[in-house]
PDB file of C-alpha atoms in Angstrom:
ATOM      1  CA  LEU A   1     -16.823  17.362 -11.914  1.00 41.00           C
ATOM      2  CA  LYS A   2     -19.656  16.328  -9.641  1.00 40.00           C
ATOM      3  CA  ARG A   3     -19.795  15.571  -5.926  1.00 43.00           C
ATOM      4  CA  TYR A   4     -22.074  12.561  -5.733  1.00 43.00           C
ATOM      5  CA  GLY A   5     -23.631  12.973  -2.271  1.00 46.00           C
ATOM      6  CA  SER A   6     -25.299  16.330  -2.801  1.00 44.00           C
ATOM      7  CA  ARG A   7     -25.120  16.453  -6.586  1.00 39.00           C
ATOM      8  CA  GLN A   8     -23.202  19.700  -6.266  1.00 45.00           C
ATOM      9  CA  LYS A   9     -21.303  20.511  -9.442  1.00 44.00           C
ATOM     10  CA  TYR A  10     -17.825  21.979  -9.513  1.00 46.00           C
ATOM     11  CA  TRP A  11     -17.042  24.001 -12.584  1.00 43.00           C
ATOM     12  CA  LEU A  12     -13.429  24.015 -13.687  1.00 44.00           C
ATOM     13  CA  SER A  13     -13.488  27.819 -13.758  1.00 44.00           C
ATOM     14  CA  ASP A  14     -14.325  27.835 -10.011  1.00 48.00           C
ATOM     15  CA  ILE A  15     -11.413  25.640  -8.948  1.00 48.00           C
ATOM     16  CA  LYS A  16      -8.174  27.180  -7.734  1.00 50.00           C
ATOM     17  CA  VAL A  17      -5.376  24.827  -8.752  1.00 50.00           C
ATOM     18  CA  ALA A  18      -2.156  24.879  -6.783  1.00 48.00           C
ATOM     19  CA  THR A  19       1.080  23.438  -8.040  1.00 45.00           C
ATOM     20  CA  PRO A  20       2.605  20.799  -5.744  1.00 47.00           C
ATOM     21  CA  LYS A  21       4.983  23.437  -4.357  1.00 43.00           C
ATOM     22  CA  GLN A  22       2.123  25.879  -3.721  1.00 41.00           C
ATOM     23  CA  SER A  23       0.006  23.124  -2.200  1.00 38.00           C
ATOM     24  CA  LEU A  24       2.656  22.757   0.457  1.00 38.00           C
ATOM     25  CA  GLY A  25       2.094  26.375   1.388  1.00 34.00           C
ATOM     26  CA  MET A  26       5.098  27.538  -0.617  1.00 31.00           C
ATOM     27  CA  GLY A  27       4.926  30.346  -3.112  1.00 31.00           C
ATOM     28  CA  SER A  28       6.767  30.215  -6.410  1.00 30.00           C
ATOM     29  CA  SER A  29       9.842  31.647  -4.699  1.00 30.00           C
ATOM     30  CA  GLY A  30       9.771  28.870  -2.114  1.00 34.00           C
ATOM     31  CA  SER A  31       8.822  31.195   0.740  1.00 32.00           C
ATOM     32  CA  SER A  32       6.046  30.282   3.127  1.00 35.00           C
ATOM     33  CA  SER A  33       2.583  31.384   2.080  1.00 38.00           C
ATOM     34  CA  SER A  34      -0.864  31.180   3.618  1.00 44.00           C
ATOM     35  CA  SER A  35      -2.536  30.306   0.303  1.00 64.00           C
ATOM     36  CA  THR A  36      -3.190  26.659   1.195  1.00 86.00           C
ATOM     37  CA  SER A  37      -6.825  26.078   2.135  1.00 95.00           C
ATOM     38  CA  PRO A  38      -7.718  23.883   5.124  1.00 97.00           C
ATOM     39  CA  ALA A  39      -9.279  21.333   2.735  1.00 97.00           C
ATOM     40  CA  ALA A  40      -6.132  21.170   0.573  1.00 97.00           C
ATOM     41  CA  ALA A  41      -3.927  20.843   3.663  1.00 97.00           C
ATOM     42  CA  ALA A  42      -6.114  18.045   5.047  1.00 97.00           C
ATOM     43  CA  ALA A  43      -6.092  16.237   1.685  1.00 97.00           C
ATOM     44  CA  ARG A  44      -2.285  16.442   1.523  1.00 97.00           C
ATOM     45  CA  SER A  45      -1.945  15.144   5.087  1.00 97.00           C
ATOM     46  CA  TYR A  46      -4.259  12.218   4.310  1.00 97.00           C
ATOM     47  CA  ILE A  47      -2.446  11.305   1.074  1.00 97.00           C
ATOM     48  CA  GLU A  48       1.022  11.555   2.628  1.00 97.00           C
ATOM     49  CA  GLY A  49      -0.076   9.772   5.813  1.00 96.00           C
ATOM     50  CA  THR A  50      -1.714   6.832   4.051  1.00 96.00           C
ATOM     51  CA  HIS A  51      -0.656   6.141   0.456  1.00 96.00           C
ATOM     52  CA  GLY A  52       2.729   7.775   1.076  1.00 96.00           C
ATOM     53  CA  SER A  53       3.646   6.040   4.313  1.00 96.00           C
ATOM     54  CA  LEU A  54       2.854   2.352   3.844  1.00 96.00           C
ATOM     55  CA  PRO A  55       3.406   0.107   5.706  1.00 96.00           C
ATOM     56  CA  ASP A  56       3.831   2.544   8.620  1.00 96.00           C
ATOM     57  CA  VAL A  57       0.508   4.396   8.633  1.00 96.00           C
ATOM     58  CA  ASP A  58       0.040   6.417  11.836  1.00 96.00           C
ATOM     59  CA  TYR A  59      -3.574   5.446  12.542  1.00 95.00           C
ATOM     60  CA  ASP A  60      -3.851   7.831  15.494  1.00 95.00           C
ATOM     61  CA  ALA A  61      -2.805  10.767  13.293  1.00 95.00           C
ATOM     62  CA  MET A  62      -5.208   9.649  10.560  1.00 95.00           C
ATOM     63  CA  SER A  63      -8.021   9.231  13.083  1.00 94.00           C
ATOM     64  CA  SER A  64      -7.488  12.795  14.334  1.00 95.00           C
ATOM     65  CA  LEU A  65      -7.647  14.067  10.733  1.00 97.00           C
ATOM     66  CA  LEU A  66     -10.939  12.299   9.967  1.00 98.00           C
ATOM     67  CA  ALA A  67     -14.417  12.984  11.331  1.00 98.00           C
ATOM     68  CA  ALA A  68     -15.967  10.155  13.364  1.00 96.00           C
ATOM     69  CA  GLU A  69     -18.586   9.668  10.620  1.00 97.00           C
ATOM     70  CA  VAL A  70     -16.081   9.742   7.734  1.00 98.00           C
ATOM     71  CA  VAL A  71     -17.056   7.927   4.537  1.00 98.00           C
ATOM     72  CA  LEU A  72     -14.671   6.764   1.808  1.00 97.00           C
ATOM     73  CA  ALA A  73     -16.657   6.065  -1.366  1.00 97.00           C
ATOM     74  CA  GLN A  74     -14.910   4.095  -4.094  1.00 94.00           C
ATOM     75  CA  GLU A  75     -16.242   2.493  -7.249  1.00 89.00           C
ATOM     76  CA  GLU A  76     -17.036  -0.835  -5.621  1.00 87.00           C
ATOM     77  CA  ARG A  77     -17.556  -0.002  -1.951  1.00 93.00           C
ATOM     78  CA  THR A  78     -18.188   2.585   0.733  1.00 96.00           C
ATOM     79  CA  LEU A  79     -16.244   2.430   3.980  1.00 97.00           C
ATOM     80  CA  GLY A  80     -16.370   4.113   7.381  1.00 97.00           C
ATOM     81  CA  TRP A  81     -13.329   4.580   9.650  1.00 96.00           C
ATOM     82  CA  ASP A  82     -13.103   0.893  10.652  1.00 96.00           C
ATOM     83  CA  GLY A  83     -13.211  -0.171   6.999  1.00 96.00           C
ATOM     84  CA  ILE A  84     -10.657   2.470   5.969  1.00 96.00           C
ATOM     85  CA  LYS A  85      -8.301   1.384   8.748  1.00 96.00           C
ATOM     86  CA  GLY A  86      -8.774  -2.294   7.871  1.00 95.00           C
ATOM     87  CA  ALA A  87      -8.109  -1.627   4.184  1.00 93.00           C
ATOM     88  CA  PHE A  88      -4.848   0.178   4.959  1.00 95.00           C
ATOM     89  CA  GLN A  89      -3.796  -2.539   7.422  1.00 95.00           C
ATOM     90  CA  GLY A  90      -4.357  -5.187   4.742  1.00 93.00           C
ATOM     91  CA  TRP A  91      -2.513  -3.121   2.142  1.00 93.00           C
ATOM     92  CA  ALA A  92       0.349  -2.403   4.553  1.00 96.00           C
ATOM     93  CA  SER A  93       0.790  -6.141   5.179  1.00 95.00           C
ATOM     94  CA  ILE A  94       1.931  -6.731   1.577  1.00 95.00           C
ATOM     95  CA  VAL A  95       4.255  -3.706   1.150  1.00 97.00           C
ATOM     96  CA  GLU A  96       8.001  -4.308   1.097  1.00 97.00           C
ATOM     97  CA  GLY A  97      10.055  -1.314   2.212  1.00 97.00           C
ATOM     98  CA  ARG A  98       8.054   1.899   1.977  1.00 97.00           C
ATOM     99  CA  SER A  99       5.538   3.210  -0.527  1.00 97.00           C
ATOM    100  CA  TRP A 100       6.100   6.525  -2.281  1.00 97.00           C
ATOM    101  CA  ILE A 101       3.790   8.989  -3.947  1.00 97.00           C
ATOM    102  CA  LYS A 102       3.844  11.739  -6.534  1.00 97.00           C
ATOM    103  CA  ILE A 103       1.210  14.414  -5.998  1.00 97.00           C
ATOM    104  CA  PHE A 104       0.321  16.112  -9.270  1.00 97.00           C
ATOM    105  CA  SER A 105      -2.187  18.582  -7.891  1.00 97.00           C
ATOM    106  CA  ILE A 106      -4.376  19.485  -4.976  1.00 97.00           C
ATOM    107  CA  ALA A 107      -7.041  22.007  -5.918  1.00 96.00           C
ATOM    108  CA  ASP A 108      -9.271  24.042  -3.640  1.00 95.00           C
ATOM    109  CA  ALA A 109     -12.826  23.712  -4.985  1.00 96.00           C
ATOM    110  CA  GLY A 110     -14.339  25.964  -2.317  1.00 95.00           C
ATOM    111  CA  ASP A 111     -16.938  25.166   0.349  1.00 96.00           C
ATOM    112  CA  GLY A 112     -14.468  22.994   2.296  1.00 97.00           C
ATOM    113  CA  VAL A 113     -13.701  20.714  -0.661  1.00 98.00           C
ATOM    114  CA  ALA A 114     -10.331  19.868  -2.197  1.00 98.00           C
ATOM    115  CA  LEU A 115      -9.699  17.798  -5.324  1.00 98.00           C
ATOM    116  CA  ALA A 116      -6.494  15.793  -5.611  1.00 98.00           C
ATOM    117  CA  HIS A 117      -4.614  13.750  -8.210  1.00 97.00           C
ATOM    118  CA  TRP A 118      -1.656  11.561  -7.245  1.00 97.00           C
ATOM    119  CA  GLU A 119       0.191   8.348  -7.981  1.00 97.00           C
ATOM    120  CA  THR A 120       1.120   5.650  -5.471  1.00 96.00           C
ATOM    121  CA  ASN A 121       4.073   3.298  -5.946  1.00 97.00           C
ATOM    122  CA  TYR A 122       5.191   0.298  -3.907  1.00 97.00           C
ATOM    123  CA  ASN A 123       6.850  -3.103  -4.002  1.00 97.00           C
ATOM    124  CA  VAL A 124       5.110  -6.266  -2.813  1.00 97.00           C
ATOM    125  CA  LYS A 125       6.953  -8.453  -0.301  1.00 97.00           C
ATOM    126  CA  PRO A 126       9.090 -11.066  -2.090  1.00 96.00           C
ATOM    127  CA  ALA A 127       7.475 -14.263  -0.797  1.00 95.00           C
ATOM    128  CA  GLY A 128       4.185 -15.722   0.355  1.00 94.00           C
ATOM    129  CA  MET A 129       1.886 -12.926  -0.829  1.00 95.00           C
ATOM    130  CA  THR A 130      -1.411 -13.715  -2.546  1.00 94.00           C
ATOM    131  CA  TRP A 131      -4.120 -11.378  -3.799  1.00 92.00           C
ATOM    132  CA  TYR A 132      -6.897 -10.875  -1.236  1.00 86.00           C
ATOM    133  CA  GLY A 133      -9.212 -13.869  -1.035  1.00 87.00           C
ATOM    134  CA  THR A 134      -7.509 -15.751  -3.884  1.00 92.00           C
ATOM    135  CA  SER A 135      -4.587 -18.093  -4.449  1.00 93.00           C
ATOM    136  CA  VAL A 136      -3.050 -15.734  -7.056  1.00 95.00           C
ATOM    137  CA  ASP A 137       0.608 -15.123  -6.186  1.00 96.00           C
ATOM    138  CA  ILE A 138       1.669 -11.461  -6.145  1.00 96.00           C
ATOM    139  CA  SER A 139       5.013 -11.943  -4.384  1.00 97.00           C
ATOM    140  CA  GLY A 140       7.737  -9.586  -5.585  1.00 97.00           C
ATOM    141  CA  LYS A 141       5.486  -7.585  -7.898  1.00 96.00           C
ATOM    142  CA  GLU A 142       5.885  -3.833  -8.324  1.00 96.00           C
ATOM    143  CA  VAL A 143       3.111  -1.274  -8.529  1.00 95.00           C
ATOM    144  CA  ARG A 144       4.144   1.877 -10.373  1.00 95.00           C
ATOM    145  CA  GLY A 145       1.999   4.847 -11.219  1.00 94.00           C
ATOM    146  CA  PHE A 146      -1.197   3.707  -9.456  1.00 95.00           C
ATOM    147  CA  THR A 147      -3.312   6.751 -10.356  1.00 96.00           C
ATOM    148  CA  VAL A 148      -5.817   8.180  -7.899  1.00 97.00           C
ATOM    149  CA  PHE A 149      -8.298  11.064  -8.149  1.00 97.00           C
ATOM    150  CA  ALA A 150     -10.253  12.079  -5.062  1.00 97.00           C
ATOM    151  CA  SER A 151     -12.367  14.792  -3.544  1.00 98.00           C
ATOM    152  CA  PHE A 152     -12.040  15.541   0.153  1.00 98.00           C
ATOM    153  CA  ARG A 153     -14.852  17.345   1.970  1.00 98.00           C
ATOM    154  CA  LEU A 154     -14.398  18.862   5.426  1.00 98.00           C
ATOM    155  CA  ASP A 155     -17.072  19.186   8.097  1.00 98.00           C
ATOM    156  CA  ASN A 156     -17.612  22.381  10.099  1.00 97.00           C
ATOM    157  CA  LYS A 157     -14.843  21.312  12.531  1.00 97.00           C
ATOM    158  CA  GLY A 158     -12.239  21.063   9.759  1.00 97.00           C
ATOM    159  CA  LYS A 159     -12.143  17.243   9.729  1.00 98.00           C
ATOM    160  CA  ILE A 160     -12.424  15.117   6.593  1.00 98.00           C
ATOM    161  CA  VAL A 161     -15.986  13.790   6.534  1.00 98.00           C
ATOM    162  CA  GLU A 162     -16.127  12.467   2.959  1.00 98.00           C
ATOM    163  CA  ILE A 163     -13.612  11.122   0.461  1.00 98.00           C
ATOM    164  CA  ILE A 164     -14.849  10.201  -3.001  1.00 98.00           C
ATOM    165  CA  GLN A 165     -12.065   8.305  -4.725  1.00 97.00           C
ATOM    166  CA  ARG A 166     -11.547   6.886  -8.197  1.00 96.00           C
ATOM    167  CA  SER A 167      -8.419   4.976  -9.085  1.00 93.00           C
ATOM    168  CA  ASP A 168      -6.733   2.442 -11.300  1.00 89.00           C
ATOM    169  CA  GLU A 169      -7.547  -1.211 -10.758  1.00 88.00           C
ATOM    170  CA  VAL A 170      -4.726  -2.725  -8.712  1.00 88.00           C
ATOM    171  CA  VAL A 171      -5.195  -6.159 -10.308  1.00 90.00           C
ATOM    172  CA  ARG A 172      -4.500  -4.596 -13.710  1.00 89.00           C
ATOM    173  CA  LYS A 173      -1.457  -2.709 -12.394  1.00 89.00           C
ATOM    174  CA  LEU A 174      -0.148  -5.983 -10.970  1.00 91.00           C
ATOM    175  CA  GLY A 175      -0.892  -7.833 -14.220  1.00 92.00           C
ATOM    176  CA  ILE A 176      -3.130 -10.381 -12.474  1.00 94.00           C
ATOM    177  CA  ALA A 177      -6.649  -9.370 -13.581  1.00 93.00           C
ATOM    178  CA  ASP A 178      -7.281 -12.527 -15.627  1.00 95.00           C
ATOM    179  CA  ALA A 179      -5.819 -14.836 -12.976  1.00 95.00           C
ATOM    180  CA  VAL A 180      -7.951 -13.241 -10.220  1.00 93.00           C
ATOM    181  CA  TYR A 181     -11.073 -13.522 -12.389  1.00 92.00           C
ATOM    182  CA  GLU A 182     -10.410 -17.225 -13.065  1.00 94.00           C
ATOM    183  CA  ASP A 183      -9.574 -17.955  -9.417  1.00 94.00           C
ATOM    184  CA  ARG A 184     -12.791 -16.344  -8.208  1.00 91.00           C
ATOM    185  CA  LYS A 185     -14.824 -18.080 -10.917  1.00 92.00           C
ATOM    186  CA  GLN A 186     -13.422 -21.465  -9.853  1.00 91.00           C
ATOM    187  CA  SER A 187     -14.090 -20.719  -6.173  1.00 90.00           C
ATOM    188  CA  ALA A 188     -17.692 -19.763  -6.909  1.00 92.00           C
ATOM    189  CA  ALA A 189     -18.214 -22.992  -8.856  1.00 91.00           C
ATOM    190  CA  LYS A 190     -17.244 -25.131  -5.849  1.00 87.00           C
TER     191      LYS A 190
END
């Protein structure tokens, strides 16, 4: 595993993996434990407060969790706080009911870094929803098992300053990849 910004490598032998129960600060007996690192706790709060709370993201709580200069780096783009907020607002606008998540692991990688693996699930509103910037109808679709891997790095104040995220392609999960490709190709030809 490699952190892209500083080219720092994380060796699997150096990572302390916590089970979901332990990541919550619970030992195997279910009693409270102080084994959760600040990075793992921040990662869990971010995941639960964003992917796990759509469409009702508490942007004030998220803002207080993130450093002012936060960067979210994904395969196709890099966003600051305004972009992150805008992305979640757009996503929230299509969610019917409430999203739900399944956290598989949050691992403390040391040096203020946590690695996380989770799935996001949600239903799209039943009418009038199209994929961003296209005419492709996504009304009533269901997203199940949208897999996400991310690293979360804290600054010296304990705020998330960097999120490097890799995930499934939503258009594939929705079954609309070909339709989106054709729609965008036709739009570009005009």
